[in-house]
mmCIF file of C-alpha atoms in Angstrom:
data_model
loop_
_atom_site.group_PDB
_atom_site.id
_atom_site.type_symbol
_atom_site.label_atom_id
_atom_site.label_comp_id
_atom_site.label_asym_id
_atom_site.label_seq_id
_atom_site.Cartn_x
_atom_site.Cartn_y
_atom_site.Cartn_z
ATOM 1 C CA UNK M 1 101.545 134.149 41.229
ATOM 2 C CA UNK M 2 98.021 133.207 40.130
ATOM 3 C CA UNK M 3 95.741 134.685 42.793
ATOM 4 C CA UNK M 4 92.708 133.059 41.222
ATOM 5 C CA UNK M 5 94.343 129.653 41.711
ATOM 6 C CA UNK M 6 95.139 130.369 45.362
ATOM 7 C CA UNK M 7 91.623 131.557 46.015
ATOM 8 C CA UNK M 8 90.137 128.479 44.375
ATOM 9 C CA UNK M 9 92.492 126.216 46.332
ATOM 10 C CA UNK M 10 91.599 127.961 49.594
ATOM 11 C CA UNK M 11 87.904 127.513 48.905
ATOM 12 C CA UNK M 12 88.479 123.816 48.128
ATOM 13 C CA UNK M 13 90.382 123.232 51.390
ATOM 14 C CA UNK M 14 87.720 125.000 53.413
ATOM 15 C CA UNK M 15 85.037 122.954 51.741
ATOM 16 C CA UNK M 16 86.858 119.674 52.415
ATOM 17 C CA UNK M 17 87.610 120.693 56.008
ATOM 18 C CA UNK M 18 83.970 121.547 56.492
ATOM 19 C CA UNK M 19 82.983 118.058 55.344
ATOM 20 C CA UNK M 20 85.431 116.517 57.805
ATOM 21 C CA UNK M 21 84.200 118.693 60.650
ATOM 22 C CA UNK M 22 80.645 117.743 59.865
ATOM 23 C CA UNK M 23 81.431 114.022 59.891
ATOM 24 C CA UNK M 24 83.791 113.477 62.799
ATOM 25 C CA UNK M 25 81.794 114.931 65.735
ATOM 26 C CA UNK M 26 79.204 112.196 65.154
ATOM 27 C CA UNK M 27 81.877 109.529 65.568
ATOM 28 C CA UNK M 28 83.322 111.195 68.671
ATOM 29 C CA UNK M 29 79.913 111.375 70.353
ATOM 30 C CA UNK M 30 79.272 107.703 69.568
ATOM 31 C CA UNK M 31 82.566 106.578 71.140
ATOM 32 C CA UNK M 32 81.933 108.648 74.260
ATOM 33 C CA UNK M 33 78.471 107.168 74.689
ATOM 34 C CA UNK M 34 79.666 103.592 74.261
ATOM 35 C CA UNK M 35 82.862 103.879 76.285
ATOM 36 C CA UNK M 36 82.283 105.785 79.538
ATOM 37 C CA UNK M 37 85.306 106.802 81.563
ATOM 38 C CA UNK M 38 86.649 103.872 83.602
ATOM 39 C CA UNK M 39 86.137 104.011 87.368
ATOM 40 C CA UNK M 40 88.880 104.694 89.870
ATOM 41 C CA UNK M 41 89.507 101.689 92.119
ATOM 42 C CA UNK M 42 91.961 101.410 94.972
ATOM 43 C CA UNK M 43 92.903 97.758 94.442
ATOM 44 C CA UNK M 44 96.483 97.075 93.378
ATOM 45 C CA UNK M 45 95.174 94.785 90.660
ATOM 46 C CA UNK M 46 91.700 94.508 89.136
ATOM 47 C CA UNK M 47 89.793 93.374 86.080
ATOM 48 C CA UNK M 48 86.267 93.014 84.729
ATOM 49 C CA UNK M 49 85.189 90.915 81.750
ATOM 50 C CA UNK M 50 82.062 89.847 79.945
ATOM 51 C CA UNK M 51 81.264 86.432 81.356
ATOM 52 C CA UNK M 52 80.251 84.881 78.045
ATOM 53 C CA UNK M 53 82.806 86.259 75.604
ATOM 54 C CA UNK M 54 85.657 86.989 78.010
ATOM 55 C CA UNK M 55 86.018 90.470 76.499
ATOM 56 C CA UNK M 56 87.875 92.817 78.832
ATOM 57 C CA UNK M 57 85.831 95.751 80.106
ATOM 58 C CA UNK M 58 88.382 97.086 82.606
ATOM 59 C CA UNK M 59 91.920 96.321 83.652
ATOM 60 C CA UNK M 60 94.375 97.623 86.226
ATOM 61 C CA UNK M 61 97.621 95.664 86.272
ATOM 62 C CA UNK M 62 95.363 92.784 85.241
ATOM 63 C CA UNK M 63 98.264 90.608 84.066
ATOM 64 C CA UNK M 64 100.543 91.153 87.063
ATOM 65 C CA UNK M 65 100.817 88.123 89.402
ATOM 66 C CA UNK M 66 99.905 88.800 93.025
ATOM 67 C CA UNK M 67 99.160 86.705 96.124
ATOM 68 C CA UNK M 68 95.528 85.558 95.989
ATOM 69 C CA UNK M 69 94.743 84.308 99.513
ATOM 70 C CA UNK M 70 91.622 82.125 99.830
ATOM 71 C CA UNK M 71 90.477 82.736 96.267
ATOM 72 C CA UNK M 72 92.653 79.619 95.800
ATOM 73 C CA UNK M 73 89.587 77.649 96.891
ATOM 74 C CA UNK M 74 87.909 78.419 93.573
ATOM 75 C CA UNK M 75 90.460 76.069 92.009
ATOM 76 C CA UNK M 76 89.994 73.541 94.839
ATOM 77 C CA UNK M 77 86.284 73.355 93.995
ATOM 78 C CA UNK M 78 86.910 73.355 90.237
ATOM 79 C CA UNK M 79 89.401 70.487 90.552
ATOM 80 C CA UNK M 80 87.001 68.424 92.654
ATOM 81 C CA UNK M 81 83.987 69.074 90.441
ATOM 82 C CA UNK M 82 85.986 68.157 87.344
ATOM 83 C CA UNK M 83 86.584 64.623 88.676
ATOM 84 C CA UNK M 84 85.146 61.789 86.604
ATOM 85 C CA UNK M 85 82.222 59.923 88.140
ATOM 86 C CA UNK M 86 82.145 62.325 91.065
ATOM 87 C CA UNK M 87 79.890 61.240 93.940
ATOM 88 C CA UNK M 88 78.828 64.388 95.780
ATOM 89 C CA UNK M 89 77.240 62.290 98.526
ATOM 90 C CA UNK M 90 80.454 60.409 99.300
ATOM 91 C CA UNK M 91 81.130 60.611 103.019
ATOM 92 C CA UNK M 92 84.449 61.874 104.341
ATOM 93 C CA UNK M 93 85.501 61.374 107.950
ATOM 94 C CA UNK M 94 86.889 64.528 109.543
ATOM 95 C CA UNK M 95 90.445 64.029 110.799
ATOM 96 C CA UNK M 96 91.930 65.828 113.782
ATOM 97 C CA UNK M 97 94.764 66.924 111.488
ATOM 98 C CA UNK M 98 92.338 69.212 109.639
ATOM 99 C CA UNK M 99 91.596 71.081 112.841
ATOM 100 C CA UNK M 100 95.293 71.134 113.733
ATOM 101 C CA UNK M 101 96.083 72.724 110.379
ATOM 102 C CA UNK M 102 93.627 75.556 111.022
ATOM 103 C CA UNK M 103 95.149 76.230 114.421
ATOM 104 C CA UNK M 104 98.729 76.128 113.133
ATOM 105 C CA UNK M 105 98.057 78.506 110.229
ATOM 106 C CA UNK M 106 95.497 80.760 111.960
ATOM 107 C CA UNK M 107 93.245 80.011 109.010
ATOM 108 C CA UNK M 108 89.507 80.485 108.570
ATOM 109 C CA UNK M 109 87.492 77.430 109.512
ATOM 110 C CA UNK M 110 84.205 75.602 108.990
ATOM 111 C CA UNK M 111 84.706 74.208 112.515
ATOM 112 C CA UNK M 112 84.478 70.622 111.331
ATOM 113 C CA UNK M 113 84.432 68.270 114.302
ATOM 114 C CA UNK M 114 86.766 65.299 114.476
ATOM 115 C CA UNK M 115 85.065 62.025 113.616
ATOM 116 C CA UNK M 116 82.042 63.589 111.882
ATOM 117 C CA UNK M 117 81.132 62.175 108.487
ATOM 118 C CA UNK M 118 80.466 64.953 105.996
ATOM 119 C CA UNK M 119 79.732 64.631 102.290
ATOM 120 C CA UNK M 120 81.778 66.013 99.420
ATOM 121 C CA UNK M 121 78.890 68.371 98.648
ATOM 122 C CA UNK M 122 78.928 69.657 102.226
ATOM 123 C CA UNK M 123 82.700 70.125 102.064
ATOM 124 C CA UNK M 124 82.292 72.318 98.990
ATOM 125 C CA UNK M 125 79.925 74.570 100.911
ATOM 126 C CA UNK M 126 82.222 74.473 103.949
ATOM 127 C CA UNK M 127 85.272 75.539 101.939
ATOM 128 C CA UNK M 128 83.600 78.233 99.802
ATOM 129 C CA UNK M 129 81.158 79.892 102.244
ATOM 130 C CA UNK M 130 83.023 80.256 105.573
ATOM 131 C CA UNK M 131 86.256 79.676 103.626
ATOM 132 C CA UNK M 132 87.114 76.678 105.784
ATOM 133 C CA UNK M 133 90.744 75.598 105.421
ATOM 134 C CA UNK M 134 89.754 72.433 107.275
ATOM 135 C CA UNK M 135 87.184 71.649 104.588
ATOM 136 C CA UNK M 136 89.646 72.448 101.783
ATOM 137 C CA UNK M 137 92.178 70.104 103.364
ATOM 138 C CA UNK M 138 89.540 67.392 103.640
ATOM 139 C CA UNK M 139 88.849 67.715 99.903
ATOM 140 C CA UNK M 140 92.556 67.676 99.066
ATOM 141 C CA UNK M 141 93.066 64.630 101.286
ATOM 142 C CA UNK M 142 90.121 62.819 99.678
ATOM 143 C CA UNK M 143 90.971 63.501 96.042
ATOM 144 C CA UNK M 144 94.739 63.392 96.233
ATOM 145 C CA UNK M 145 96.795 60.193 96.019
ATOM 146 C CA UNK M 146 99.479 58.824 98.328
ATOM 147 C CA UNK M 147 100.083 56.902 101.517
ATOM 148 C CA UNK M 148 100.005 59.852 103.913
ATOM 149 C CA UNK M 149 98.005 63.026 104.420
ATOM 150 C CA UNK M 150 100.987 65.116 103.321
ATOM 151 C CA UNK M 151 101.433 63.096 100.132
ATOM 152 C CA UNK M 152 97.738 63.236 99.268
ATOM 153 C CA UNK M 153 97.405 66.973 99.786
ATOM 154 C CA UNK M 154 100.612 67.590 97.813
ATOM 155 C CA UNK M 155 99.227 65.397 95.039
ATOM 156 C CA UNK M 156 95.994 67.373 94.984
ATOM 157 C CA UNK M 157 97.832 70.703 94.746
ATOM 158 C CA UNK M 158 99.649 69.166 91.784
ATOM 159 C CA UNK M 159 96.253 68.485 90.204
ATOM 160 C CA UNK M 160 95.292 72.117 90.784
ATOM 161 C CA UNK M 161 98.396 73.253 88.913
ATOM 162 C CA UNK M 162 97.659 70.771 86.120
ATOM 163 C CA UNK M 163 94.188 72.286 85.757
ATOM 164 C CA UNK M 164 95.764 75.743 85.581
ATOM 165 C CA UNK M 165 97.977 74.574 82.719
ATOM 166 C CA UNK M 166 94.986 73.040 80.921
ATOM 167 C CA UNK M 167 93.206 76.390 81.155
ATOM 168 C CA UNK M 168 96.387 78.146 79.933
ATOM 169 C CA UNK M 169 96.731 80.141 83.148
ATOM 170 C CA UNK M 170 100.462 80.578 82.674
ATOM 171 C CA UNK M 171 100.971 83.041 85.555
ATOM 172 C CA UNK M 172 99.030 81.034 88.155
ATOM 173 C CA UNK M 173 100.932 78.972 90.755
ATOM 174 C CA UNK M 174 99.411 76.955 93.590
ATOM 175 C CA UNK M 175 101.464 75.861 96.587
ATOM 176 C CA UNK M 176 98.626 75.187 99.038
ATOM 177 C CA UNK M 177 94.952 74.198 99.047
ATOM 178 C CA UNK M 178 93.868 77.249 101.062
ATOM 179 C CA UNK M 179 95.979 80.237 100.002
ATOM 180 C CA UNK M 180 98.095 80.568 103.129
ATOM 181 C CA UNK M 181 101.313 79.986 101.156
ATOM 182 C CA UNK M 182 103.008 81.571 98.164
ATOM 183 C CA UNK M 183 100.026 81.039 95.861
ATOM 184 C CA UNK M 184 99.903 83.646 93.100
ATOM 185 C CA UNK M 185 97.757 84.544 90.116
ATOM 186 C CA UNK M 186 96.751 87.585 88.109
ATOM 187 C CA UNK M 187 93.389 89.340 88.264
ATOM 188 C CA UNK M 188 92.760 88.300 84.659
ATOM 189 C CA UNK M 189 93.620 84.633 85.197
ATOM 190 C CA UNK M 190 91.505 84.372 88.346
ATOM 191 C CA UNK M 191 88.580 85.666 86.320
ATOM 192 C CA UNK M 192 89.286 83.211 83.502
ATOM 193 C CA UNK M 193 89.297 80.348 86.023
ATOM 194 C CA UNK M 194 86.014 81.593 87.461
ATOM 195 C CA UNK M 195 84.378 81.787 84.031
ATOM 196 C CA UNK M 196 85.091 78.079 83.613
ATOM 197 C CA UNK M 197 83.973 77.211 87.153
ATOM 198 C CA UNK M 198 80.657 79.008 86.662
ATOM 199 C CA UNK M 199 79.793 76.578 83.885
ATOM 200 C CA UNK M 200 79.291 73.971 86.612
ATOM 201 C CA UNK M 201 75.808 74.226 88.137
ATOM 202 C CA UNK M 202 76.940 72.894 91.526
ATOM 203 C CA UNK M 203 79.689 75.497 91.812
ATOM 204 C CA UNK M 204 77.333 78.292 90.847
ATOM 205 C CA UNK M 205 74.702 77.160 93.336
ATOM 206 C CA UNK M 206 77.249 76.965 96.158
ATOM 207 C CA UNK M 207 78.874 80.374 95.676
ATOM 208 C CA UNK M 208 75.566 82.254 95.433
ATOM 209 C CA UNK M 209 74.299 80.733 98.717
ATOM 210 C CA UNK M 210 74.289 83.167 101.643
ATOM 211 C CA UNK M 211 73.717 80.597 104.382
ATOM 212 C CA UNK M 212 73.829 76.801 104.323
ATOM 213 C CA UNK M 213 72.655 74.368 106.987
ATOM 214 C CA UNK M 214 73.975 70.824 107.064
ATOM 215 C CA UNK M 215 73.487 67.689 109.143
ATOM 216 C CA UNK M 216 76.215 65.088 109.607
ATOM 217 C CA UNK M 217 76.589 61.841 111.567
ATOM 218 C CA UNK M 218 78.753 62.675 114.581
ATOM 219 C CA UNK M 219 81.444 60.486 116.073
ATOM 220 C CA UNK M 220 79.255 59.829 119.152
ATOM 221 C CA UNK M 221 76.454 58.422 117.002
ATOM 222 C CA UNK M 222 74.307 61.509 117.216
ATOM 223 C CA UNK M 223 73.634 64.157 114.569
ATOM 224 C CA UNK M 224 75.807 67.226 114.188
ATOM 225 C CA UNK M 225 74.214 70.434 112.881
ATOM 226 C CA UNK M 226 76.353 72.907 110.962
ATOM 227 C CA UNK M 227 75.491 76.407 109.748
ATOM 228 C CA UNK M 228 77.872 78.126 107.352
ATOM 229 C CA UNK M 229 77.534 81.789 106.329
ATOM 230 C CA UNK M 230 79.051 83.141 103.139
ATOM 231 C CA UNK M 231 81.857 85.612 103.886
ATOM 232 C CA UNK M 232 81.006 87.540 100.693
ATOM 233 C CA UNK M 233 79.141 90.645 101.886
ATOM 234 C CA UNK M 234 78.402 91.726 98.321
ATOM 235 C CA UNK M 235 75.720 89.013 98.099
ATOM 236 C CA UNK M 236 72.353 90.673 98.590
ATOM 237 C CA UNK M 237 73.975 94.116 98.684
ATOM 238 C CA UNK M 238 74.433 94.653 94.945
ATOM 239 C CA UNK M 239 71.621 93.663 92.608
ATOM 240 C CA UNK M 240 72.408 90.537 90.607
ATOM 241 C CA UNK M 241 75.542 89.353 92.442
ATOM 242 C CA UNK M 242 76.021 85.572 92.225
ATOM 243 C CA UNK M 243 79.314 85.098 94.137
ATOM 244 C CA UNK M 244 82.187 84.312 94.090
ATOM 245 C CA UNK M 245 84.938 84.199 96.757
ATOM 246 C CA UNK M 246 86.677 86.369 99.311
ATOM 247 C CA UNK M 247 90.277 86.047 100.473
ATOM 248 C CA UNK M 248 92.444 87.875 102.977
ATOM 249 C CA UNK M 249 95.993 87.378 104.224
ATOM 250 C CA UNK M 250 98.612 89.837 105.405
ATOM 251 C CA UNK M 251 100.636 89.247 102.245
ATOM 252 C CA UNK M 252 97.726 89.366 99.795
ATOM 253 C CA UNK M 253 95.607 92.031 101.434
ATOM 254 C CA UNK M 254 91.845 91.865 100.942
ATOM 255 C CA UNK M 255 90.830 90.125 97.716
ATOM 256 C CA UNK M 256 87.523 89.408 96.007
ATOM 257 C CA UNK M 257 86.489 87.489 92.922
ATOM 258 C CA UNK M 258 82.928 88.453 92.029
ATOM 259 C CA UNK M 259 80.233 87.993 89.403
ATOM 260 C CA UNK M 260 76.798 89.428 88.750
ATOM 261 C CA UNK M 261 74.018 88.757 86.244
ATOM 262 C CA UNK M 262 71.481 91.244 84.909
ATOM 263 C CA UNK M 263 69.118 90.918 81.949
ATOM 264 C CA UNK M 264 70.754 87.708 80.785
ATOM 265 C CA UNK M 265 74.261 89.154 80.894
ATOM 266 C CA UNK M 266 76.943 88.037 83.351
ATOM 267 C CA UNK M 267 80.035 90.030 84.311
ATOM 268 C CA UNK M 268 82.988 88.520 86.169
ATOM 269 C CA UNK M 269 85.698 90.486 87.934
ATOM 270 C CA UNK M 270 88.384 90.457 90.575
ATOM 271 C CA UNK M 271 90.150 92.906 92.851
ATOM 272 C CA UNK M 272 93.401 91.987 94.598
ATOM 273 C CA UNK M 273 94.920 93.828 97.551
ATOM 274 C CA UNK M 274 92.169 96.366 98.043
ATOM 275 C CA UNK M 275 91.431 98.569 101.043
ATOM 276 C CA UNK M 276 87.771 98.625 100.013
ATOM 277 C CA UNK M 277 87.164 95.530 97.901
ATOM 278 C CA UNK M 278 83.357 95.632 97.899
ATOM 279 C CA UNK M 279 83.155 99.261 96.786
ATOM 280 C CA UNK M 280 85.808 98.580 94.146
ATOM 281 C CA UNK M 281 83.787 95.607 92.883
ATOM 282 C CA UNK M 282 80.544 97.601 92.840
ATOM 283 C CA UNK M 283 82.207 100.411 90.875
ATOM 284 C CA UNK M 284 83.448 97.917 88.303
ATOM 285 C CA UNK M 285 80.023 96.300 87.996
ATOM 286 C CA UNK M 286 78.444 99.750 87.564
ATOM 287 C CA UNK M 287 80.950 100.391 84.784
ATOM 288 C CA UNK M 288 80.027 97.143 83.048
ATOM 289 C CA UNK M 289 76.266 97.410 83.474
ATOM 290 C CA UNK M 290 76.065 101.152 82.921
ATOM 291 C CA UNK M 291 74.425 101.608 86.324
ATOM 292 C CA UNK M 292 74.999 103.834 89.346
ATOM 293 C CA UNK M 293 74.432 101.568 92.338
ATOM 294 C CA UNK M 294 77.839 101.688 94.036
ATOM 295 C CA UNK M 295 77.148 105.035 95.713
ATOM 296 C CA UNK M 296 74.224 103.534 97.653
ATOM 297 C CA UNK M 297 75.973 100.246 98.515
ATOM 298 C CA UNK M 298 75.011 98.830 101.913
ATOM 299 C CA UNK M 299 76.876 95.634 102.676
ATOM 300 C CA UNK M 300 75.130 92.552 104.009
ATOM 301 C CA UNK M 301 75.697 92.072 107.732
ATOM 302 C CA UNK M 302 77.503 88.959 108.903
ATOM 303 C CA UNK M 303 76.464 87.219 112.135
ATOM 304 C CA UNK M 304 78.818 87.904 115.028
ATOM 305 C CA UNK M 305 80.015 84.290 115.039
ATOM 306 C CA UNK M 306 80.562 84.092 111.259
ATOM 307 C CA UNK M 307 84.015 83.780 109.714
ATOM 308 C CA UNK M 308 85.664 86.820 108.184
ATOM 309 C CA UNK M 309 87.921 86.308 105.201
#
């Protein structure tokens, strides 16, 4: 055997290996710097995306359908705001049936009073801030079609499902206007819906409002004064948060669809069935922004008479 050949070959291999060793650590360090380890969240399903591109930044069973509770009302608002020639100042008379629905389903409420005349704009605030099922029913009743309340609300839920199909949300199913039924979606599809909803200035303004005061003509001819507090305790607690919607039922657990903007960049995420939804959301936002704010998170306090959802 030619020992000179073996020696030369060995030297060549070592030289090539040395070149590879010299090159690859640079690549490895770059990947580590750009892609930090994902956070650990307790939610059964979660996702985070770039608000502009839709690029996924985190996913945990992001494509698995789950109950979504009152996050359904994101689609209620989107469906209303997508109406042609929408008149936000159109007055809607509060029916007793809206209050009866809240009582029958033990749902969150905006405490709308029978006979009051509230505007469509006010109903959007009333459904998204205190998560009023009465307000969501009023919107469904107003923008659905049919000869009875049941027919009109069923028609409106049909419109919600049509919007889901238009947005190609193939795993999203709506059965109610308030999330108390078998309404299901995936973390990823809820975020996709929210990305579209955020393109509407009215929606964005509503969901980032912490407290809203409204006046409405009352049935007795006087003026009714309403104050609605946003159930989202992440607002004001995490820098840059702009919404979006809470939701809680026994079947769905605690849910949150959230978004935050920093330095011209918006991130949108969701956590479904979480024992600590706000901390989960903050961890995901830290992951996306490259920050470390979740450890010092202090949630905004809700007034004692505010709705919890």
